[in-house]
mmCIF file of C-alpha atoms in Angstrom:
data_model
loop_
_atom_site.group_PDB
_atom_site.id
_atom_site.type_symbol
_atom_site.label_atom_id
_atom_site.label_comp_id
_atom_site.label_asym_id
_atom_site.label_seq_id
_atom_site.Cartn_x
_atom_site.Cartn_y
_atom_site.Cartn_z
ATOM 1 C CA MET X 1 44.514 186.360 -76.786
ATOM 2 C CA ARG X 2 43.237 186.139 -80.354
ATOM 3 C CA ASN X 3 44.951 186.474 -83.689
ATOM 4 C CA ILE X 4 42.802 188.927 -85.650
ATOM 5 C CA PHE X 5 43.191 189.100 -89.431
ATOM 6 C CA ILE X 6 42.139 192.427 -90.898
ATOM 7 C CA ASP X 7 41.622 193.374 -94.518
ATOM 8 C CA ILE X 8 42.765 196.913 -95.386
ATOM 9 C CA ASP X 9 40.871 198.419 -98.329
ATOM 10 C CA GLY X 10 37.157 198.732 -97.646
ATOM 11 C CA THR X 11 37.553 197.385 -94.112
ATOM 12 C CA ILE X 12 39.682 199.925 -92.287
ATOM 13 C CA ILE X 13 40.184 202.373 -95.163
ATOM 14 C CA ASP X 14 37.071 204.144 -96.410
ATOM 15 C CA HIS X 15 37.794 204.879 -100.068
ATOM 16 C CA SER X 16 34.724 207.070 -100.441
ATOM 17 C CA GLU X 17 36.349 209.539 -98.039
ATOM 18 C CA HIS X 18 39.963 208.527 -98.689
ATOM 19 C CA LYS X 19 40.758 207.969 -95.014
ATOM 20 C CA ILE X 20 40.633 205.796 -91.916
ATOM 21 C CA HIS X 21 37.907 206.984 -89.563
ATOM 22 C CA GLU X 22 38.700 208.002 -85.992
ATOM 23 C CA ASN X 23 36.609 205.225 -84.437
ATOM 24 C CA THR X 24 38.350 202.644 -86.639
ATOM 25 C CA LEU X 25 41.717 203.842 -85.368
ATOM 26 C CA LYS X 26 40.392 203.768 -81.811
ATOM 27 C CA ALA X 27 39.233 200.164 -82.262
ATOM 28 C CA LEU X 28 42.548 199.062 -83.791
ATOM 29 C CA LYS X 29 44.541 200.568 -80.947
ATOM 30 C CA GLU X 30 42.354 198.994 -78.279
ATOM 31 C CA LEU X 31 42.372 195.597 -80.000
ATOM 32 C CA SER X 32 46.170 195.652 -80.210
ATOM 33 C CA LYS X 33 46.486 195.686 -76.419
ATOM 34 C CA ASP X 34 45.162 192.173 -75.857
ATOM 35 C CA ASN X 35 45.308 190.565 -79.299
ATOM 36 C CA ILE X 36 47.759 189.968 -82.125
ATOM 37 C CA LEU X 37 46.749 191.918 -85.226
ATOM 38 C CA TRP X 38 47.583 190.931 -88.797
ATOM 39 C CA LEU X 39 46.840 193.170 -91.785
ATOM 40 C CA CYS X 40 45.773 190.974 -94.710
ATOM 41 C CA THR X 41 45.731 192.545 -98.128
ATOM 42 C CA GLY X 42 46.178 192.207 -101.838
ATOM 43 C CA ARG X 43 48.736 195.012 -101.611
ATOM 44 C CA VAL X 44 52.451 194.309 -101.583
ATOM 45 C CA TYR X 45 54.282 194.887 -98.307
ATOM 46 C CA ASP X 46 55.634 198.367 -99.044
ATOM 47 C CA SER X 47 52.168 199.606 -99.961
ATOM 48 C CA ALA X 48 50.503 197.839 -97.022
ATOM 49 C CA LYS X 49 52.548 199.573 -94.316
ATOM 50 C CA ILE X 50 50.099 202.264 -93.295
ATOM 51 C CA ASP X 51 50.587 204.874 -90.601
ATOM 52 C CA ILE X 52 47.912 204.440 -87.961
ATOM 53 C CA GLY X 53 49.767 205.976 -85.035
ATOM 54 C CA PHE X 54 51.127 202.707 -83.597
ATOM 55 C CA ASP X 55 52.954 199.701 -84.976
ATOM 56 C CA ILE X 56 51.365 196.686 -86.603
ATOM 57 C CA ASP X 57 54.282 194.556 -87.781
ATOM 58 C CA ASN X 58 52.404 191.473 -88.979
ATOM 59 C CA TYR X 59 51.218 191.310 -92.585
ATOM 60 C CA ILE X 60 49.783 188.880 -95.087
ATOM 61 C CA CYS X 61 50.406 190.549 -98.444
ATOM 62 C CA SER X 62 49.761 189.928 -102.136
ATOM 63 C CA LEU X 63 46.798 187.681 -101.315
ATOM 64 C CA GLY X 64 48.889 185.363 -99.190
ATOM 65 C CA SER X 65 52.034 184.999 -101.272
ATOM 66 C CA MET X 66 54.068 187.098 -98.791
ATOM 67 C CA ILE X 67 53.921 186.840 -94.978
ATOM 68 C CA TYR X 68 55.745 189.186 -92.619
ATOM 69 C CA ARG X 69 56.003 188.692 -88.875
ATOM 70 C CA ASN X 70 57.476 191.442 -86.728
ATOM 71 C CA GLY X 71 58.532 193.173 -89.924
ATOM 72 C CA GLU X 72 60.501 190.186 -91.296
ATOM 73 C CA MET X 73 59.444 188.000 -94.218
ATOM 74 C CA ILE X 74 58.864 184.454 -92.978
ATOM 75 C CA TYR X 75 57.113 182.985 -96.033
ATOM 76 C CA GLU X 76 56.833 183.680 -99.748
ATOM 77 C CA ARG X 77 55.310 181.922 -102.735
ATOM 78 C CA PRO X 78 55.926 183.911 -105.925
ATOM 79 C CA PHE X 79 54.943 182.664 -109.365
ATOM 80 C CA SER X 80 57.459 180.372 -111.006
ATOM 81 C CA LYS X 81 58.873 181.235 -114.406
ATOM 82 C CA GLU X 82 56.916 178.339 -115.904
ATOM 83 C CA GLU X 83 53.647 179.549 -114.371
ATOM 84 C CA ILE X 84 54.120 183.058 -115.742
ATOM 85 C CA GLU X 85 54.931 181.710 -119.188
ATOM 86 C CA GLU X 86 51.790 179.542 -119.119
ATOM 87 C CA VAL X 87 49.556 182.466 -118.122
ATOM 88 C CA LEU X 88 51.123 184.784 -120.701
ATOM 89 C CA LEU X 89 50.616 182.266 -123.479
ATOM 90 C CA ALA X 90 46.934 181.903 -122.600
ATOM 91 C CA THR X 91 46.246 185.624 -122.092
ATOM 92 C CA ASP X 92 47.861 186.383 -125.456
ATOM 93 C CA ALA X 93 45.647 183.786 -127.111
ATOM 94 C CA TYR X 94 42.497 185.223 -125.526
ATOM 95 C CA GLY X 95 43.354 188.903 -125.941
ATOM 96 C CA ILE X 96 43.506 189.553 -122.177
ATOM 97 C CA SER X 97 45.776 192.143 -120.556
ATOM 98 C CA VAL X 98 48.075 191.062 -117.730
ATOM 99 C CA THR X 99 49.985 192.995 -115.054
ATOM 100 C CA TYR X 100 52.847 191.695 -112.868
ATOM 101 C CA GLU X 101 52.721 192.816 -109.239
ATOM 102 C CA CYS X 102 56.190 192.657 -107.685
ATOM 103 C CA ALA X 103 57.598 193.852 -104.367
ATOM 104 C CA LYS X 104 58.585 197.322 -105.587
ATOM 105 C CA HIS X 105 56.585 197.914 -108.767
ATOM 106 C CA ALA X 106 53.679 196.672 -110.825
ATOM 107 C CA TYR X 107 54.548 196.212 -114.485
ATOM 108 C CA CYS X 108 51.435 196.954 -116.445
ATOM 109 C CA SER X 109 49.833 196.183 -119.736
ATOM 110 C CA LYS X 110 48.813 199.134 -121.903
ATOM 111 C CA MET X 111 45.229 198.732 -120.688
ATOM 112 C CA ALA X 112 46.262 198.855 -117.035
ATOM 113 C CA MET X 113 48.533 201.859 -117.599
ATOM 114 C CA GLU X 114 45.669 203.780 -119.163
ATOM 115 C CA ARG X 115 43.429 202.858 -116.235
ATOM 116 C CA THR X 116 45.941 203.828 -113.538
ATOM 117 C CA LYS X 117 47.839 206.810 -114.977
ATOM 118 C CA ASP X 118 45.363 209.465 -113.854
ATOM 119 C CA ARG X 119 43.823 207.726 -110.887
ATOM 120 C CA ARG X 120 43.888 209.208 -107.446
ATOM 121 C CA PRO X 121 46.529 207.515 -105.259
ATOM 122 C CA MET X 122 45.118 204.954 -102.861
ATOM 123 C CA PRO X 123 45.132 206.099 -99.232
ATOM 124 C CA PHE X 124 48.542 205.534 -97.650
ATOM 125 C CA GLU X 125 50.028 204.373 -100.949
ATOM 126 C CA THR X 126 53.745 204.690 -100.329
ATOM 127 C CA HIS X 127 55.123 204.924 -103.826
ATOM 128 C CA ARG X 128 53.508 207.063 -106.448
ATOM 129 C CA ASP X 129 55.666 205.419 -109.127
ATOM 130 C CA TYR X 130 54.469 201.914 -108.311
ATOM 131 C CA TRP X 131 52.760 201.450 -111.677
ATOM 132 C CA GLN X 132 55.297 201.003 -114.490
ATOM 133 C CA GLU X 133 55.116 200.020 -118.144
ATOM 134 C CA MET X 134 55.612 196.331 -118.884
ATOM 135 C CA SER X 135 58.655 197.151 -121.042
ATOM 136 C CA LEU X 136 60.486 198.162 -117.834
ATOM 137 C CA TYR X 137 60.013 194.772 -116.137
ATOM 138 C CA ASP X 138 63.352 193.847 -114.561
ATOM 139 C CA GLY X 139 62.846 190.158 -113.805
ATOM 140 C CA SER X 140 61.739 190.692 -110.178
ATOM 141 C CA LYS X 141 59.718 188.004 -108.413
ATOM 142 C CA VAL X 142 56.029 188.218 -109.306
ATOM 143 C CA TYR X 143 53.754 187.758 -106.291
ATOM 144 C CA LYS X 144 50.405 188.453 -107.920
ATOM 145 C CA LEU X 145 49.014 188.829 -111.424
ATOM 146 C CA MET X 146 46.155 191.032 -112.514
ATOM 147 C CA ILE X 147 44.207 190.163 -115.632
ATOM 148 C CA GLU X 148 41.649 192.438 -117.283
ATOM 149 C CA THR X 149 39.662 192.908 -120.441
ATOM 150 C CA GLY X 150 36.797 194.970 -121.786
ATOM 151 C CA ASP X 151 33.163 194.001 -122.023
ATOM 152 C CA ASP X 152 33.598 193.154 -125.693
ATOM 153 C CA ASN X 153 35.938 190.269 -124.771
ATOM 154 C CA VAL X 154 34.065 188.845 -121.800
ATOM 155 C CA GLU X 155 33.493 185.415 -123.368
ATOM 156 C CA ASN X 156 37.222 184.890 -123.836
ATOM 157 C CA TYR X 157 37.865 186.189 -120.317
ATOM 158 C CA GLU X 158 35.427 183.679 -118.823
ATOM 159 C CA ARG X 159 36.819 180.891 -121.008
ATOM 160 C CA PHE X 160 40.356 181.706 -119.830
ATOM 161 C CA ILE X 161 39.396 181.554 -116.141
ATOM 162 C CA LYS X 162 37.540 178.254 -116.637
ATOM 163 C CA GLU X 163 40.520 176.762 -118.457
ATOM 164 C CA MET X 164 43.070 177.836 -115.832
ATOM 165 C CA SER X 165 41.090 177.524 -112.593
ATOM 166 C CA ASP X 166 42.490 174.089 -111.743
ATOM 167 C CA ARG X 167 45.999 175.598 -111.557
ATOM 168 C CA TYR X 168 45.451 179.156 -110.336
ATOM 169 C CA GLU X 169 43.286 181.082 -107.879
ATOM 170 C CA PHE X 170 41.064 183.864 -109.274
ATOM 171 C CA CYS X 171 39.407 186.683 -107.311
ATOM 172 C CA ALA X 172 37.194 188.555 -109.742
ATOM 173 C CA SER X 173 36.019 192.148 -109.472
ATOM 174 C CA THR X 174 33.812 192.996 -112.423
ATOM 175 C CA ASN X 175 31.679 195.925 -113.517
ATOM 176 C CA LYS X 176 29.755 196.546 -116.734
ATOM 177 C CA LYS X 177 32.761 197.786 -118.704
ATOM 178 C CA LEU X 178 35.793 196.174 -117.061
ATOM 179 C CA HIS X 179 36.360 192.520 -116.225
ATOM 180 C CA LEU X 180 39.255 192.198 -113.802
ATOM 181 C CA SER X 181 40.644 189.448 -111.601
ATOM 182 C CA GLU X 182 43.535 189.021 -109.182
ATOM 183 C CA VAL X 183 45.436 185.810 -109.892
ATOM 184 C CA SER X 184 47.552 183.738 -107.505
ATOM 185 C CA PRO X 185 49.186 180.313 -107.786
ATOM 186 C CA LYS X 186 46.936 177.447 -106.722
ATOM 187 C CA ARG X 187 46.330 177.266 -102.963
ATOM 188 C CA VAL X 188 47.783 180.741 -102.423
ATOM 189 C CA SER X 189 45.226 182.890 -100.624
ATOM 190 C CA LYS X 190 44.731 184.865 -97.444
ATOM 191 C CA GLY X 191 43.121 181.813 -95.880
ATOM 192 C CA ASN X 192 45.958 179.518 -96.855
ATOM 193 C CA ALA X 193 48.469 181.992 -95.380
ATOM 194 C CA ILE X 194 46.607 181.871 -92.066
ATOM 195 C CA GLU X 195 46.806 178.081 -92.113
ATOM 196 C CA VAL X 196 50.543 178.293 -92.910
ATOM 197 C CA LEU X 197 51.039 180.460 -89.820
ATOM 198 C CA SER X 198 49.066 178.040 -87.679
ATOM 199 C CA LYS X 199 51.150 175.100 -88.927
ATOM 200 C CA MET X 200 54.245 177.072 -87.891
ATOM 201 C CA GLY X 201 52.900 176.819 -84.349
ATOM 202 C CA LEU X 202 52.166 180.529 -83.917
ATOM 203 C CA PHE X 203 48.540 179.982 -82.877
ATOM 204 C CA LYS X 204 45.683 177.503 -82.959
ATOM 205 C CA MET X 205 42.950 177.988 -85.535
ATOM 206 C CA GLU X 206 40.307 178.213 -82.820
ATOM 207 C CA GLU X 207 42.050 181.417 -81.682
ATOM 208 C CA THR X 208 41.455 183.209 -85.006
ATOM 209 C CA LEU X 209 39.022 185.918 -86.071
ATOM 210 C CA CYS X 210 38.897 187.812 -89.379
ATOM 211 C CA ILE X 211 37.143 190.761 -90.990
ATOM 212 C CA GLY X 212 36.870 191.814 -94.630
ATOM 213 C CA ASP X 213 34.613 192.971 -97.431
ATOM 214 C CA SER X 214 35.670 191.545 -100.786
ATOM 215 C CA PRO X 215 35.967 188.249 -102.698
ATOM 216 C CA ASN X 216 39.599 187.754 -101.723
ATOM 217 C CA ASP X 217 38.517 187.700 -98.066
ATOM 218 C CA ILE X 218 36.280 184.644 -98.455
ATOM 219 C CA SER X 219 39.245 182.302 -98.000
ATOM 220 C CA MET X 220 39.815 183.882 -94.561
ATOM 221 C CA PHE X 221 36.155 183.366 -93.673
ATOM 222 C CA GLU X 222 36.464 179.699 -94.593
ATOM 223 C CA VAL X 223 39.354 178.943 -92.227
ATOM 224 C CA CYS X 224 39.018 181.326 -89.268
ATOM 225 C CA ALA X 225 37.028 180.420 -86.187
ATOM 226 C CA TYR X 226 34.885 183.547 -86.569
ATOM 227 C CA SER X 227 34.387 185.889 -89.516
ATOM 228 C CA ILE X 228 32.953 189.376 -89.945
ATOM 229 C CA ALA X 229 31.880 191.005 -93.220
ATOM 230 C CA MET X 230 31.630 194.737 -93.760
ATOM 231 C CA GLY X 231 28.160 196.006 -94.564
ATOM 232 C CA GLN X 232 29.028 197.494 -97.945
ATOM 233 C CA GLY X 233 30.660 194.251 -99.116
ATOM 234 C CA TYR X 234 29.459 192.011 -101.913
ATOM 235 C CA ASP X 235 26.300 190.088 -100.999
ATOM 236 C CA TYR X 236 27.901 186.710 -101.740
ATOM 237 C CA VAL X 237 30.811 187.667 -99.457
ATOM 238 C CA LYS X 238 28.453 188.609 -96.626
ATOM 239 C CA GLU X 239 26.659 185.282 -97.000
ATOM 240 C CA LYS X 240 29.920 183.518 -96.046
ATOM 241 C CA ALA X 241 30.434 185.459 -92.793
ATOM 242 C CA ASP X 242 29.341 184.631 -89.263
ATOM 243 C CA TYR X 243 28.387 188.262 -88.660
ATOM 244 C CA VAL X 244 27.719 191.290 -90.876
ATOM 245 C CA THR X 245 28.516 194.713 -89.476
ATOM 246 C CA ASP X 246 27.766 198.229 -90.750
ATOM 247 C CA ASP X 247 29.479 199.933 -93.704
ATOM 248 C CA VAL X 248 33.074 201.123 -93.385
ATOM 249 C CA SER X 249 31.804 204.684 -93.818
ATOM 250 C CA ASN X 250 29.478 204.260 -90.831
ATOM 251 C CA ASP X 251 32.038 202.916 -88.330
ATOM 252 C CA GLY X 252 31.375 199.286 -89.254
ATOM 253 C CA PHE X 253 34.795 198.131 -88.047
ATOM 254 C CA TYR X 254 34.357 199.749 -84.630
ATOM 255 C CA LYS X 255 30.767 198.511 -84.299
ATOM 256 C CA ALA X 256 31.745 194.917 -85.072
ATOM 257 C CA PHE X 257 34.243 194.647 -82.246
ATOM 258 C CA LYS X 258 31.987 196.595 -79.903
ATOM 259 C CA HIS X 259 29.274 194.044 -80.658
ATOM 260 C CA LEU X 260 31.670 191.190 -79.828
ATOM 261 C CA GLY X 261 32.701 192.832 -76.566
ATOM 262 C CA LEU X 262 36.351 193.037 -77.587
ATOM 263 C CA ILE X 263 36.499 196.820 -77.177
ATOM 264 C CA LYS X 264 34.730 199.218 -74.869
#
């Protein structure tokens, strides 16, 4: 029996078609019979609980700062008050927008609110009111930060990340107009969460396998015994994987586990 760690967005959810494909669902159901499945995501727990026709109760959420086993939280590592204050001071100095991602809501900068107010809901997103103005922040635990800035401030953005990278983890996702990064406390990542679970005695690391497509999945690739990258993923992510499958839109998830002989 293996413990299989599965990214959600871009791995089992095809955002180009706003759905999970039938063969992906088939593969998940078959894998669940003889393996322990964990959904590993940057989403918070409430937004990660997707309806796939059968129960998966194990989750690594918010990039590893929340772990749920059998539906119960067994580990958390939110930002401390001091860490948030340090990041806020630096982002203010560099003109960078910051968003707090908490268990029930994300409290957004003006820039993030403008970006998210008219967007199409993510597939299986459970609360449509997740994104809230920063002025409504109620002091809830912050499990992940999101920083962003425009192309005209990229030098300050890069300077900020360089200055803070010894104390925080950054997973960047950048295009020509928007520079954005997920931020976690140091040593908080999907990969670290997997190691935490192993140290709890739930499995041995040689029993692990993971699959993902984005920069925040690299930490899983680095610790799991075997790693799979989705075909549409970033090139530098695919370079870190043991095997590269097809795109999510072309049944890449199903094909990967068919190739490994784990499903029929």
